[in-house]
Coordinates of C-alpha atoms and ligand atoms in Angstrom, one line a residue:
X1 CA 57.6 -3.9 -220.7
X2 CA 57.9 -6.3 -217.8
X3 CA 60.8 -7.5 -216.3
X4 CA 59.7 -11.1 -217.9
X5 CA 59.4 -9.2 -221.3
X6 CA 61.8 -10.0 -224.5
X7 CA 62.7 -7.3 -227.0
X8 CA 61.9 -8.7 -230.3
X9 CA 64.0 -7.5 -232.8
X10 CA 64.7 -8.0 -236.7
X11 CA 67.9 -9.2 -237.9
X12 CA 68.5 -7.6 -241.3
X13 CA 71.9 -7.2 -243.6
X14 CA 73.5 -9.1 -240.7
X15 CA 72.5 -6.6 -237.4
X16 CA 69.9 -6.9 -235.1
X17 CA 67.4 -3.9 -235.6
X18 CA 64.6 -2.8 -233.5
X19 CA 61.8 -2.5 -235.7
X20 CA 60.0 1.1 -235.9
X21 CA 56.5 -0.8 -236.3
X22 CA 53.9 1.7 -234.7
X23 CA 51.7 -1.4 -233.8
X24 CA 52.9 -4.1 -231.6
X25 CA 51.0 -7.6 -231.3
X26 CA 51.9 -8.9 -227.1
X27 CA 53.3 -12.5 -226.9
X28 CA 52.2 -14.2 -224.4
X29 CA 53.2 -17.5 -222.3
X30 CA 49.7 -19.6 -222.9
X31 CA 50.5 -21.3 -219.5
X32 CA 51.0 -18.8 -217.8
X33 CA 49.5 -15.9 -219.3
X34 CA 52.7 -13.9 -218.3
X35 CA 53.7 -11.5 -220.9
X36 CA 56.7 -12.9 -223.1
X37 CA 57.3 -9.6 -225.4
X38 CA 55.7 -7.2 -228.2
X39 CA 56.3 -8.6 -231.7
X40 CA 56.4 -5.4 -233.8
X41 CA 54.2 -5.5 -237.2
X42 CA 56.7 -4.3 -239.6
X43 CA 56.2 -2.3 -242.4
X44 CA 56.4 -2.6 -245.5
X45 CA 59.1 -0.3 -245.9
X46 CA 61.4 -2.7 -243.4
X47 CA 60.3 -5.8 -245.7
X48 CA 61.6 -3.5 -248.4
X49 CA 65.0 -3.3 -246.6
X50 CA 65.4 -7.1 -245.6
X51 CA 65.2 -7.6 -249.3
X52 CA 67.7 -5.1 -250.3
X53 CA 70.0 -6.6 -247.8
X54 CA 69.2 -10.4 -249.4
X55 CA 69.4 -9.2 -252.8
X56 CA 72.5 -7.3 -252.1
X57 CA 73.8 -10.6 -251.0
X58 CA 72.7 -12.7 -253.4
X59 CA 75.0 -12.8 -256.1
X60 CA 78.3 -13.3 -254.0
X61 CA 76.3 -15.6 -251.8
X62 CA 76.0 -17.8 -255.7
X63 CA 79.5 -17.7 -256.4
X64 CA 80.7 -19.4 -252.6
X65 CA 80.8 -23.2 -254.0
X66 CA 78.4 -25.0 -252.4
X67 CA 80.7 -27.1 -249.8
X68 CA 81.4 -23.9 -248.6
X69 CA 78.2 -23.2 -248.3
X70 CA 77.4 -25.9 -246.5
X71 CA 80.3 -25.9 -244.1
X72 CA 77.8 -23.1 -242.5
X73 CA 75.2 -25.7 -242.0
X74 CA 77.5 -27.8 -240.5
X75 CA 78.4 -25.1 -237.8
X76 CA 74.9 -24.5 -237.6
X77 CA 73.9 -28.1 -236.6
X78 CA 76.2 -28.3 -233.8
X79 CA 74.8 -25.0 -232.2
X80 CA 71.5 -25.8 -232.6
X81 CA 72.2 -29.6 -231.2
X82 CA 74.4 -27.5 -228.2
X83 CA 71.5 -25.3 -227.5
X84 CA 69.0 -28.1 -228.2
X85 CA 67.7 -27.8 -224.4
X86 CA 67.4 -24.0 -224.3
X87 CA 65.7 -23.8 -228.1
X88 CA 63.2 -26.0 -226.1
X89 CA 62.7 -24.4 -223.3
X90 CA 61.9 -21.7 -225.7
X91 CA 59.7 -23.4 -227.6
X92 CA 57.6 -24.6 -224.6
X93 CA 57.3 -20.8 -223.0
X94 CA 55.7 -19.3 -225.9
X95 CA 53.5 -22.0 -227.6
X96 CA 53.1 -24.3 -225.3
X97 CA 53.8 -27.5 -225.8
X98 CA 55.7 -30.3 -223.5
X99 CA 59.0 -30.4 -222.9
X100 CA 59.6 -34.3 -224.7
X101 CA 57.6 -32.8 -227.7
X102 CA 59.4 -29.5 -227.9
X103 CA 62.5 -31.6 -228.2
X104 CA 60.7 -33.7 -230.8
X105 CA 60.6 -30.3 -232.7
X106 CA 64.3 -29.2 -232.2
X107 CA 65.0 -32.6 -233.7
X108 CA 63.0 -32.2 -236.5
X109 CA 64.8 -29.2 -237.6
X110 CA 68.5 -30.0 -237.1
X111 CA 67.3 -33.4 -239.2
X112 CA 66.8 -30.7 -242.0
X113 CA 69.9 -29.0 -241.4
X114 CA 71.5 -32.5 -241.8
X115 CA 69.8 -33.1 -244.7
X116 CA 70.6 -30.0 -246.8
X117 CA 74.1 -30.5 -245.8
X118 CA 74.1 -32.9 -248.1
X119 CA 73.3 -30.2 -250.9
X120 CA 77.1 -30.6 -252.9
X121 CA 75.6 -33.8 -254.4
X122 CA 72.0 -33.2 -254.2
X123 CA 72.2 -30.4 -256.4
X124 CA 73.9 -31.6 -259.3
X125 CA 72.5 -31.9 -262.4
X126 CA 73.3 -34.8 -265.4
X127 CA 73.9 -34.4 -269.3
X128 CA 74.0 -36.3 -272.3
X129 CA 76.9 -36.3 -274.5
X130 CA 76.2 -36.1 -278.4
X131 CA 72.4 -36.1 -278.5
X132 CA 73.2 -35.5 -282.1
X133 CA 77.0 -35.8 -283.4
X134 CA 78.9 -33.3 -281.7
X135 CA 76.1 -31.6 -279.6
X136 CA 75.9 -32.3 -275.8
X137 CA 73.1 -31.4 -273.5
X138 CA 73.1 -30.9 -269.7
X139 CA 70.8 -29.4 -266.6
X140 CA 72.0 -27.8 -264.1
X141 CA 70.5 -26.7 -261.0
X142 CA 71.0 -22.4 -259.8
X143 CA 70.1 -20.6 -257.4
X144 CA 66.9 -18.4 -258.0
X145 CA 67.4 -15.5 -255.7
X146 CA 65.6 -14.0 -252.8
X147 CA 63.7 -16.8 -251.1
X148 CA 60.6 -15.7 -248.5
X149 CA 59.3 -18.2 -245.4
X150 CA 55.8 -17.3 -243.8
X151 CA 55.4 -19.4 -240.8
X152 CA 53.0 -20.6 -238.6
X153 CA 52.7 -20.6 -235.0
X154 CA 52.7 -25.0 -234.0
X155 CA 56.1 -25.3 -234.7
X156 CA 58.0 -22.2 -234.2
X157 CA 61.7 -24.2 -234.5
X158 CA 60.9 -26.7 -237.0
X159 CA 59.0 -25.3 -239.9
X160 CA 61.3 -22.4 -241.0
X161 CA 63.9 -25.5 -241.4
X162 CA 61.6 -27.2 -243.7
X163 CA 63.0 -24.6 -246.1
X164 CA 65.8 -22.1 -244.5
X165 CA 68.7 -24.8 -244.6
X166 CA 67.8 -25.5 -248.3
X167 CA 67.3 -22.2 -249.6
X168 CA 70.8 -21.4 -248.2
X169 CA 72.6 -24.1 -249.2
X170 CA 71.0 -23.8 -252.9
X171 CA 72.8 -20.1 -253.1
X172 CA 69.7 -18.2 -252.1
X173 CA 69.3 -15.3 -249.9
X174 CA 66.2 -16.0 -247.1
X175 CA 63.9 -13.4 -245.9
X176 CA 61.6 -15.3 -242.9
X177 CA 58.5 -14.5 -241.2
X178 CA 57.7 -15.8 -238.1
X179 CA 54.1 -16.0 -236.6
X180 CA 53.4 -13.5 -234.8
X181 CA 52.3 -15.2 -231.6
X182 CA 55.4 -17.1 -231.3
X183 CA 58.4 -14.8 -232.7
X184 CA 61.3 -15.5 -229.5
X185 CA 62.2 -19.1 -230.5
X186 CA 63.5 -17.3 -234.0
X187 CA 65.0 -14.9 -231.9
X188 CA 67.3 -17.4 -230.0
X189 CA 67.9 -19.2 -233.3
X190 CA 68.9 -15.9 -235.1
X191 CA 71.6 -15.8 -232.2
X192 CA 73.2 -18.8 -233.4
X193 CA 72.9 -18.0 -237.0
X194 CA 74.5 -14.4 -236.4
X195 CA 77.4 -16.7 -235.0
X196 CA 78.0 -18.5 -237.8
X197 CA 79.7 -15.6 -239.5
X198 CA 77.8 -15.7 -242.8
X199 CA 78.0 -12.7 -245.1
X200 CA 75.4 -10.1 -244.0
X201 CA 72.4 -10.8 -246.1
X202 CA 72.2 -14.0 -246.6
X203 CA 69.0 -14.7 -243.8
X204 CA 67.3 -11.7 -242.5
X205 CA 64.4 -11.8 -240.6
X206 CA 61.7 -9.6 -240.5
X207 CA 58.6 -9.8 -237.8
X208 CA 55.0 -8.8 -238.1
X209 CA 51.7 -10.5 -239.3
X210 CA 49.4 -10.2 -241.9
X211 CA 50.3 -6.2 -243.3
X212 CA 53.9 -7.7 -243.1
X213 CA 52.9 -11.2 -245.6
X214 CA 51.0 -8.8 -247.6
X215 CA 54.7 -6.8 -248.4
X216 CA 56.2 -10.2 -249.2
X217 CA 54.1 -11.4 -251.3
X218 CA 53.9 -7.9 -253.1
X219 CA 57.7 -7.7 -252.9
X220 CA 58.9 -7.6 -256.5
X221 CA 62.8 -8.5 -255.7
X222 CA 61.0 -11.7 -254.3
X223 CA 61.4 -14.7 -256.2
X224 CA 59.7 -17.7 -253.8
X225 CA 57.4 -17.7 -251.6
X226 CA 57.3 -20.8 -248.8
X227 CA 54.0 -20.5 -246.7
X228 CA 52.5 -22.9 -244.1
X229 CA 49.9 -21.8 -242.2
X230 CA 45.7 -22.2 -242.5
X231 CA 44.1 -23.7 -245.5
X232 CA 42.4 -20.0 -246.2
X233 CA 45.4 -18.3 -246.1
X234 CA 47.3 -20.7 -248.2
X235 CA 45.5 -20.2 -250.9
X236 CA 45.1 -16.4 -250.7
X237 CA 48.9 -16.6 -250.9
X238 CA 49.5 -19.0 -253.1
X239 CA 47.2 -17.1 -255.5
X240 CA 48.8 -13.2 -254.7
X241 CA 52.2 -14.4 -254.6
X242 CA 51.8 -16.1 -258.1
X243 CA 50.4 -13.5 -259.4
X244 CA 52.8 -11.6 -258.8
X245 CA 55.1 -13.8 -260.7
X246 CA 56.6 -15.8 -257.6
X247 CA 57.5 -19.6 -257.2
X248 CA 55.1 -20.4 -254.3
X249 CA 54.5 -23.6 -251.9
X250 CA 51.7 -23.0 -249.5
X251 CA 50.6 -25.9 -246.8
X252 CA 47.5 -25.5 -245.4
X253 CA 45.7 -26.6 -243.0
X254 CA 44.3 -30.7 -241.9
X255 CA 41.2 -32.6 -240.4
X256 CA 43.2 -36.0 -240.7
X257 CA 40.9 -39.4 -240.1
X258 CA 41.9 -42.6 -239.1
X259 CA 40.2 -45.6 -240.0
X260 CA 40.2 -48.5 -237.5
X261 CA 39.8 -52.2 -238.4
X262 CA 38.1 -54.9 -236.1
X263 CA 41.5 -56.5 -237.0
X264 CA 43.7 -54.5 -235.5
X265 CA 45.7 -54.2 -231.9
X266 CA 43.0 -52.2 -230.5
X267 CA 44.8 -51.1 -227.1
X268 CA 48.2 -50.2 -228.9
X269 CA 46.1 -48.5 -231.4
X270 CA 44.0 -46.3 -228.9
X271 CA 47.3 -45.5 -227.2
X272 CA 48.8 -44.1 -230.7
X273 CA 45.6 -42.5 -231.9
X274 CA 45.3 -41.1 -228.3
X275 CA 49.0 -39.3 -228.6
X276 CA 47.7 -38.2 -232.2
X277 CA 45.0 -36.4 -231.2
X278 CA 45.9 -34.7 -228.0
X279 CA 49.3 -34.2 -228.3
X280 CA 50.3 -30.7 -228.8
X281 CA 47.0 -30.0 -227.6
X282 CA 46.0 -31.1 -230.9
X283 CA 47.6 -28.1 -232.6
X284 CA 49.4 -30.3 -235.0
X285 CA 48.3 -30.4 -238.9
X286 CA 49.5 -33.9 -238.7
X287 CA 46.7 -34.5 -235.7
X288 CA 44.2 -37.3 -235.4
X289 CA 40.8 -35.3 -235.8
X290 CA 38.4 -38.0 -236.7
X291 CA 37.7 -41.9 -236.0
X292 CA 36.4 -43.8 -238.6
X293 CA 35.2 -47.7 -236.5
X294 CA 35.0 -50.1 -239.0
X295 CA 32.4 -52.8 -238.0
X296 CA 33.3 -54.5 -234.2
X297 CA 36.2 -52.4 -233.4
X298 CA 33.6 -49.2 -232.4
X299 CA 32.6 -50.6 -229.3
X300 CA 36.5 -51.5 -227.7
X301 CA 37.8 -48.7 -229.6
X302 CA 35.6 -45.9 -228.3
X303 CA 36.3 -47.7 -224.5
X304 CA 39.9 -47.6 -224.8
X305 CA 40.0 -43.8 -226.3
X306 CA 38.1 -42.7 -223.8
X307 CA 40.3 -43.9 -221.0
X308 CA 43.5 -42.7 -222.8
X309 CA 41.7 -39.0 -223.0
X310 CA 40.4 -39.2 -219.9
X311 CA 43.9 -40.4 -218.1
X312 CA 46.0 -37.4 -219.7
X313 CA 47.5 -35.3 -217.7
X314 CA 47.1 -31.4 -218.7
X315 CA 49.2 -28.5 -217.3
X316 CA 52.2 -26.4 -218.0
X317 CA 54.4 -28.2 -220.5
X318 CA 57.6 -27.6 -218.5
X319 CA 56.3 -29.2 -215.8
X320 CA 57.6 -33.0 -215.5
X321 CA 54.9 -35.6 -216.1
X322 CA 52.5 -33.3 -217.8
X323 CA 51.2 -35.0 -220.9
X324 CA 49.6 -32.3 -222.6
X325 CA 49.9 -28.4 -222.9
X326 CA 47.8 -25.1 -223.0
X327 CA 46.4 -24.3 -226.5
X328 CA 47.7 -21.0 -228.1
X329 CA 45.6 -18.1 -226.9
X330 CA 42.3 -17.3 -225.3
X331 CA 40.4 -16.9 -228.3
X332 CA 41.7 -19.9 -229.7
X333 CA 39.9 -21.9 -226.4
X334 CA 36.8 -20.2 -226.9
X335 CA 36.5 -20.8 -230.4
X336 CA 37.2 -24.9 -229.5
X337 CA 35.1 -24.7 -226.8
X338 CA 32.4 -23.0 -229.2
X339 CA 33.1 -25.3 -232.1
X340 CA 32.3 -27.9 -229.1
X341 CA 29.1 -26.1 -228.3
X342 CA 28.4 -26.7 -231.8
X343 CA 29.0 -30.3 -232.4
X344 CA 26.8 -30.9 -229.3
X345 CA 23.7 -28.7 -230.4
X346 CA 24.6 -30.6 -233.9
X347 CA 23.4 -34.2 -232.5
X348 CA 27.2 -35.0 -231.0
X349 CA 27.4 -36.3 -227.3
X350 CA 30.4 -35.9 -224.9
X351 CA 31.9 -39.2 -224.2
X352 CA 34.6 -36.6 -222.8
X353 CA 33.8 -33.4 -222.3
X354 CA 37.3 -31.4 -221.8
X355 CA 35.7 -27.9 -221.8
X356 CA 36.1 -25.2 -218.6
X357 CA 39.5 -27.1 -218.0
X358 CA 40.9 -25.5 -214.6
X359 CA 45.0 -26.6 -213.9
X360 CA 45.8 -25.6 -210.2
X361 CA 48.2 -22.5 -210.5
X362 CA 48.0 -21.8 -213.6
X363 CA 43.9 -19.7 -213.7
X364 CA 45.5 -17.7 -216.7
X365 CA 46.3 -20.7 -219.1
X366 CA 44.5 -21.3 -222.1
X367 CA 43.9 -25.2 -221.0
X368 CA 41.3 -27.6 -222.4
X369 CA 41.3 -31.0 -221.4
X370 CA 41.1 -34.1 -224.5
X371 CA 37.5 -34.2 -225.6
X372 CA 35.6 -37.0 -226.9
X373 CA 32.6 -36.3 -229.5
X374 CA 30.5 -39.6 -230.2
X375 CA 27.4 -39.5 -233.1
X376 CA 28.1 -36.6 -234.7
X377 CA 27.1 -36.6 -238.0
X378 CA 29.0 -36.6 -240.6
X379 CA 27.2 -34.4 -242.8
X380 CA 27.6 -31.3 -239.7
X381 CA 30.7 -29.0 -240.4
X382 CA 31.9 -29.6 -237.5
X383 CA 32.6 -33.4 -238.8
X384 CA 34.6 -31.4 -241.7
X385 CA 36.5 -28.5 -240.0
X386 CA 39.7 -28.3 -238.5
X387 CA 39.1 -28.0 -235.0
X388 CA 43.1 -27.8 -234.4
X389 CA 42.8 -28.3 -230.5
X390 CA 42.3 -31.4 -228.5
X391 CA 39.0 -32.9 -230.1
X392 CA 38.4 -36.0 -231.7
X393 CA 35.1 -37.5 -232.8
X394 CA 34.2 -41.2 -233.5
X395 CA 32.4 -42.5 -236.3
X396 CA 31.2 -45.6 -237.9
X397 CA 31.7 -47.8 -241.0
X398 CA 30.5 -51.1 -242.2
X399 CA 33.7 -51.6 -244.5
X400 CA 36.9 -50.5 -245.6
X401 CA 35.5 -49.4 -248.6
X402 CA 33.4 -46.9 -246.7
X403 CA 35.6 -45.8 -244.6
X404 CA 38.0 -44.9 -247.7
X405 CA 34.7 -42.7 -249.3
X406 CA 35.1 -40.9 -246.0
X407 CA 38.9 -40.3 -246.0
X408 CA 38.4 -38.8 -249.2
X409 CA 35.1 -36.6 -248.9
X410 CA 36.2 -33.9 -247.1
X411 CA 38.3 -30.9 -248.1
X412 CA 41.4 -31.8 -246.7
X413 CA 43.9 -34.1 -247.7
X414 CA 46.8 -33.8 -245.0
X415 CA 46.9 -37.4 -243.7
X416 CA 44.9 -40.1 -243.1
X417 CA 45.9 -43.5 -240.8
X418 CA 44.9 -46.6 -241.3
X419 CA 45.0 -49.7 -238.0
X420 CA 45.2 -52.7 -239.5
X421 CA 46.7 -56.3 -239.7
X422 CA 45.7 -57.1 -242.7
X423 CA 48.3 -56.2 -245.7
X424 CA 45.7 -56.3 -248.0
X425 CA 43.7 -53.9 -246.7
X426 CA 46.7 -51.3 -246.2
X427 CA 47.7 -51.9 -249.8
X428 CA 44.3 -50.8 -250.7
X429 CA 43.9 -47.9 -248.2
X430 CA 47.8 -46.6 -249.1
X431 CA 46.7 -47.0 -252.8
X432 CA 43.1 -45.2 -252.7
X433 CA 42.9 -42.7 -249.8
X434 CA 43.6 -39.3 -251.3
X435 CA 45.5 -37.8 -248.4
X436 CA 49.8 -36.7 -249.0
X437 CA 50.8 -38.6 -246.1
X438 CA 50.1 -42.0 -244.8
X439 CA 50.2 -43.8 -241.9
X440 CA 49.8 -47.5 -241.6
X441 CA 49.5 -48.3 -237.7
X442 CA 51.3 -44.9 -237.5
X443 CA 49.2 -41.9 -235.9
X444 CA 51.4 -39.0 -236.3
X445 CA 53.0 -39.9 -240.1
X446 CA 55.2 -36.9 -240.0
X447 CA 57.8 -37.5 -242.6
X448 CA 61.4 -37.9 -241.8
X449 CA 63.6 -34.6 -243.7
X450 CA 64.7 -36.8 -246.7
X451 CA 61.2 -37.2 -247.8
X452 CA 58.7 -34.0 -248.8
X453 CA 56.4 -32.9 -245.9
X454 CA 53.2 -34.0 -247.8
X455 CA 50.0 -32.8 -248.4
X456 CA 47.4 -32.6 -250.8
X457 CA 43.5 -30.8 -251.8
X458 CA 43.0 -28.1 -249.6
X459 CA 45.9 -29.0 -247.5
X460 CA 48.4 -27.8 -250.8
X461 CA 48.6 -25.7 -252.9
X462 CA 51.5 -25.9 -255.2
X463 CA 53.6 -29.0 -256.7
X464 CA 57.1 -28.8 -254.5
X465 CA 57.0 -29.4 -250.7
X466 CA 59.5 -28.4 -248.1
X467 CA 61.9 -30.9 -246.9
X468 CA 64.4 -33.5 -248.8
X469 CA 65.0 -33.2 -252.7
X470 CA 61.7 -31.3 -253.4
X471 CA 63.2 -28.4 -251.4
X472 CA 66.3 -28.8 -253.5
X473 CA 63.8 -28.5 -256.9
X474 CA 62.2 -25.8 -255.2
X475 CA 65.3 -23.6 -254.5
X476 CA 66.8 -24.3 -257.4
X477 CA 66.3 -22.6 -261.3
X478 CA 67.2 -25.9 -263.8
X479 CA 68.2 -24.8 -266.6
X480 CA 69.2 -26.6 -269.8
X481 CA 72.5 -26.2 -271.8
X482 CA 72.6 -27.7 -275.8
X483 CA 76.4 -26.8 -276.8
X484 CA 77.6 -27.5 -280.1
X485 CA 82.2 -26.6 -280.6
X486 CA 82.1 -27.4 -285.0
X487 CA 85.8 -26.8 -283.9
X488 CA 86.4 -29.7 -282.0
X489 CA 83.8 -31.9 -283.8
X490 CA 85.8 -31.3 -287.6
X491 CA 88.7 -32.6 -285.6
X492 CA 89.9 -35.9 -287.5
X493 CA 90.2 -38.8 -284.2
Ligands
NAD1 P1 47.7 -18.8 -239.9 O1 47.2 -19.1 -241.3 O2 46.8 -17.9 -239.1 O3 49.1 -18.0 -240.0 C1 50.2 -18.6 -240.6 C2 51.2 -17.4 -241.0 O4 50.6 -16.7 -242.1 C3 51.5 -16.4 -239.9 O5 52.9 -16.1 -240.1 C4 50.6 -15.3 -240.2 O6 51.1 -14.0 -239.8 C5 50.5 -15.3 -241.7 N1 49.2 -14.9 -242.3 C6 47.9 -15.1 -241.7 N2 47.0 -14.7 -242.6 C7 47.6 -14.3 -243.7 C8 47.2 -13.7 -244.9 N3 45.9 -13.5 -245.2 N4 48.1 -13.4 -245.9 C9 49.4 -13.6 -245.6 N5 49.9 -14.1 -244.5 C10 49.0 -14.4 -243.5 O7 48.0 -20.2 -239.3 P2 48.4 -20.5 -237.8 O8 47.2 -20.3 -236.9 O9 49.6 -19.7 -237.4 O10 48.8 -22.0 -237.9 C11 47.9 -23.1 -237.8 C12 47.5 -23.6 -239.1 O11 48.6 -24.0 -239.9 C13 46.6 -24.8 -239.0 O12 45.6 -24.6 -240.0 C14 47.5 -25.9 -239.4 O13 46.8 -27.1 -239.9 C15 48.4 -25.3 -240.4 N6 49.6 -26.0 -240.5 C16 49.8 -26.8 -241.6 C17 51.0 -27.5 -241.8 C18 51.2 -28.3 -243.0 O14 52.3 -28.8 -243.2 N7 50.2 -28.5 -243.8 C19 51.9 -27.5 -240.8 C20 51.7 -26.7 -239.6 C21 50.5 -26.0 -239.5

């Protein structure tokens, strides 16, 4: 271990705990390429123990009434809003992302912790008195138990708070997974959570990758399983962990499109597809991925996009005026750089070519510079798979109409945007494009914590999202009371 290195450690029954893992995966700063820490791979047998320590906790954690519950959250808001700058930092080190969008991240979450705070009435149920004389009927909402989050590596803050705050505040125990390539920002966050003086048990966290999902999804004192991560994956999990009897919510992965009118603000719309596509290096399932041009807009579209791409600045995100970061790893540049190659050999040519990117001090980053891919056809895979780096290719329409077939013949169904003026028009694309989020003159339609994060086809898999009341559905067991008293009901009034 360096001197730059971070133990990573799991937090289990309320303790920290180094993990005795015999395999380690190294973490690295993607700017950098400084070594951040080992995250150990767990075994199954310390999955086993994180659950014993939630279950343990479980039923006491039911009976706390839920303000109590939420008073937590509460305490847990202001940490995280006191430590919003260092969470951040964090954030920036190990995936790699600016500063301003790291921040964007940290927001996110607390919104979520906001959000479920608001659990005491979000939870309740309704009834019916005398659905037949003398017989009332109600639903109410319980917890369901041990709760499981399997995380990717974009938004190492954010994501787990699309479902931790929730899960808590619904009476459940948590058990969370991290990604692997970005475990310290959980770390930090675990910190504040130990502070919070919670009973032990209640959120454990347990790192490690693939071997480590595998024991969650296998765990039989597991009762829900909340997965985000790649479209393959999401549906391996969403089909193990139901057949092994669990709740499960899986979102997968995105190739979002954004269809461009001749009618609409071309320059403020290159500027916001522009932000979509290369921020966070792309590595956002919520990124811009593909340009449909309806009609005249192709010609000062294309112009404008390629000035935006060409005028971003690339480099270390913590460095001030730097517009765009690293991408994750390594490999993950090679295989843009080959998916690229690909495009090219495919009939695609670079009005931007942002391969072999150099950024003076940093020779070890993982940078590539925005890349634009013009006249690739839409029938090559490359047109249809999720690139998830800084790569956006422009294509053409003659018509909304065709533009919509587009949106909805690929596999994905994450988001798609539409840049318009013309209500009409964006009554038609919100009603026909079969996407789970929406953006009208919007390029990154990221939905705010009261409403579900989206998705649909192969970007979900499942029927409850994270976020707002869906995550209260999803953390919660309804069940249905008929109650009859002859007692009461022979009683003359
Ligand atoms: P990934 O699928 O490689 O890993 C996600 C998580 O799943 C990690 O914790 C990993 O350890 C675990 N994992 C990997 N393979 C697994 C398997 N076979 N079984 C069980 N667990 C497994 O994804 P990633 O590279 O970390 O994240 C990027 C992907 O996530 C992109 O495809 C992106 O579009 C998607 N994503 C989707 C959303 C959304 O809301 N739809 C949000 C963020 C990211």
């Amino acid at each position: 271990m360096t001197h730059m290195e971070t133990p990573i450690r799991n937090y289990v029954g309320g303790q920290w705990r180094t993990s005795r893992a015999p395999d380690h995966s190294p973490v690295w700063n993607p700017a950098t390429g400084e070594p951040l820490g080992r995250a150990p791979m767990s075994p199954a047998m310390e999955v086993d123990e994180a659950v014993e320590a939630a279950a343990k906790a479980a039923p006491a954690w039911r009976r706390v009434p839920v303000g109590e519950r939420t008073a937590f959250l509460f305490k847990l808001r202001e940490l995280l809003r006191q430590n919003l700058e260092e969470l951040s930092r964090m954030i920036t080190i190990e995936c790699g992302k600016t500063l301003a969008e790291s921040r964007g991240e940290m927001l996110r979450a607390i919104e979520n912790v906001e959000m479920a705070c608001g659990a005491p009435s979000l939870i309740q149920g309704y009834n019916s008195e005398d659905i037949a004389a003398g017989i009332d009927e109600s639903m109410i909402r319980q917890p369901i138990g041990v709760c499981a989050i399997i995380a990717p590596f974009n938004f190492p803050a954010m994501i787990p708070f699309w479902f931790l705050p929730y899960a808590v505040a619904c009476g459940n125990t948590v058990v969370l997974k991290p990604s692997e390539r970005v475990p310290l920002t959980m770390q930090r966050v675990f910190d504040l959570i130990d502070a919070l003086g919670l009973p032990p048990g209640i959120v454990n966290l347990v790192n490690g990758g693939r071997e480590t999902a595998s024991a969650i999804l296998d765990h039989p004192g597991i009762r829900a399983v909340s997965f985000v991560g790649s479209s393959a994956a999401a549906r391996h999990v969403y089909a193990r962990a139901a057949a092994a009897g669990k709740r499960v919510q899986c979102q997968g992965g995105a190739k979002n499109p954004v269809v461009v009118l001749p009618d609409a603000d071309l320059t403020t719309a290159s500027e916001i597809v522009a932000d979509s596509a290369f921020g966070c290096a792309g590595q956002r399932c919520l990124a811009a991925s593909v340009v449909i041009a309806v009609g005249d807009a192709a010609r000062p579209f294309t112009a404008a996009l390629q000035q935006k791409a060409e005028s971003r600045i690339t480099g270390y995100g913590l460095d001030e005026g730097v517009q765009m970061g690293p991408v994750i790893a390594p490999e993950s540049k090679a295989r843009i750089e080959g998916l690229v190659g690909k495009a090219v050999s495919d009939g695609a040519q670079l009005a931007v070519d942002g391969r072999n990117a150099r950024v003076p001090n940093y020779q070890k980053g993982s940078f590539l510079r925005p890349t634009v891919l013009l006249n690739l056809p839409l029938s090559s895979d490359i047109a249809r798979t999720e690139i998830f780096g800084p790569v956006i290719s422009i294509h053409h329409a003659s018509s909304i109409d065709e533009a919509i077939a587009i949106v909805n013949s690929g596999e994905y169904g994450n988001m798609a945007c539409l840049f318009t003026s013309d209500g009409a028009n964006a009554r038609k694309f919100r009603y026909l494009a079969e996407v789970g989020n929406v953006g009208i003159n919007v390029g990154v339609a990221a939905p705010m914590a009261q409403f579900p994060f989206s998705g649909a086809r192969g970007s979900f898999f499942g029927d409850l999202h994270g976020q707002g009341t869906d995550a209260i559905e999803f953390f919660t067991q309804q069940k249905v009371v008929i109650e009859r008293w002859p007692k009461e009901w022979s009683r003359k009034f």
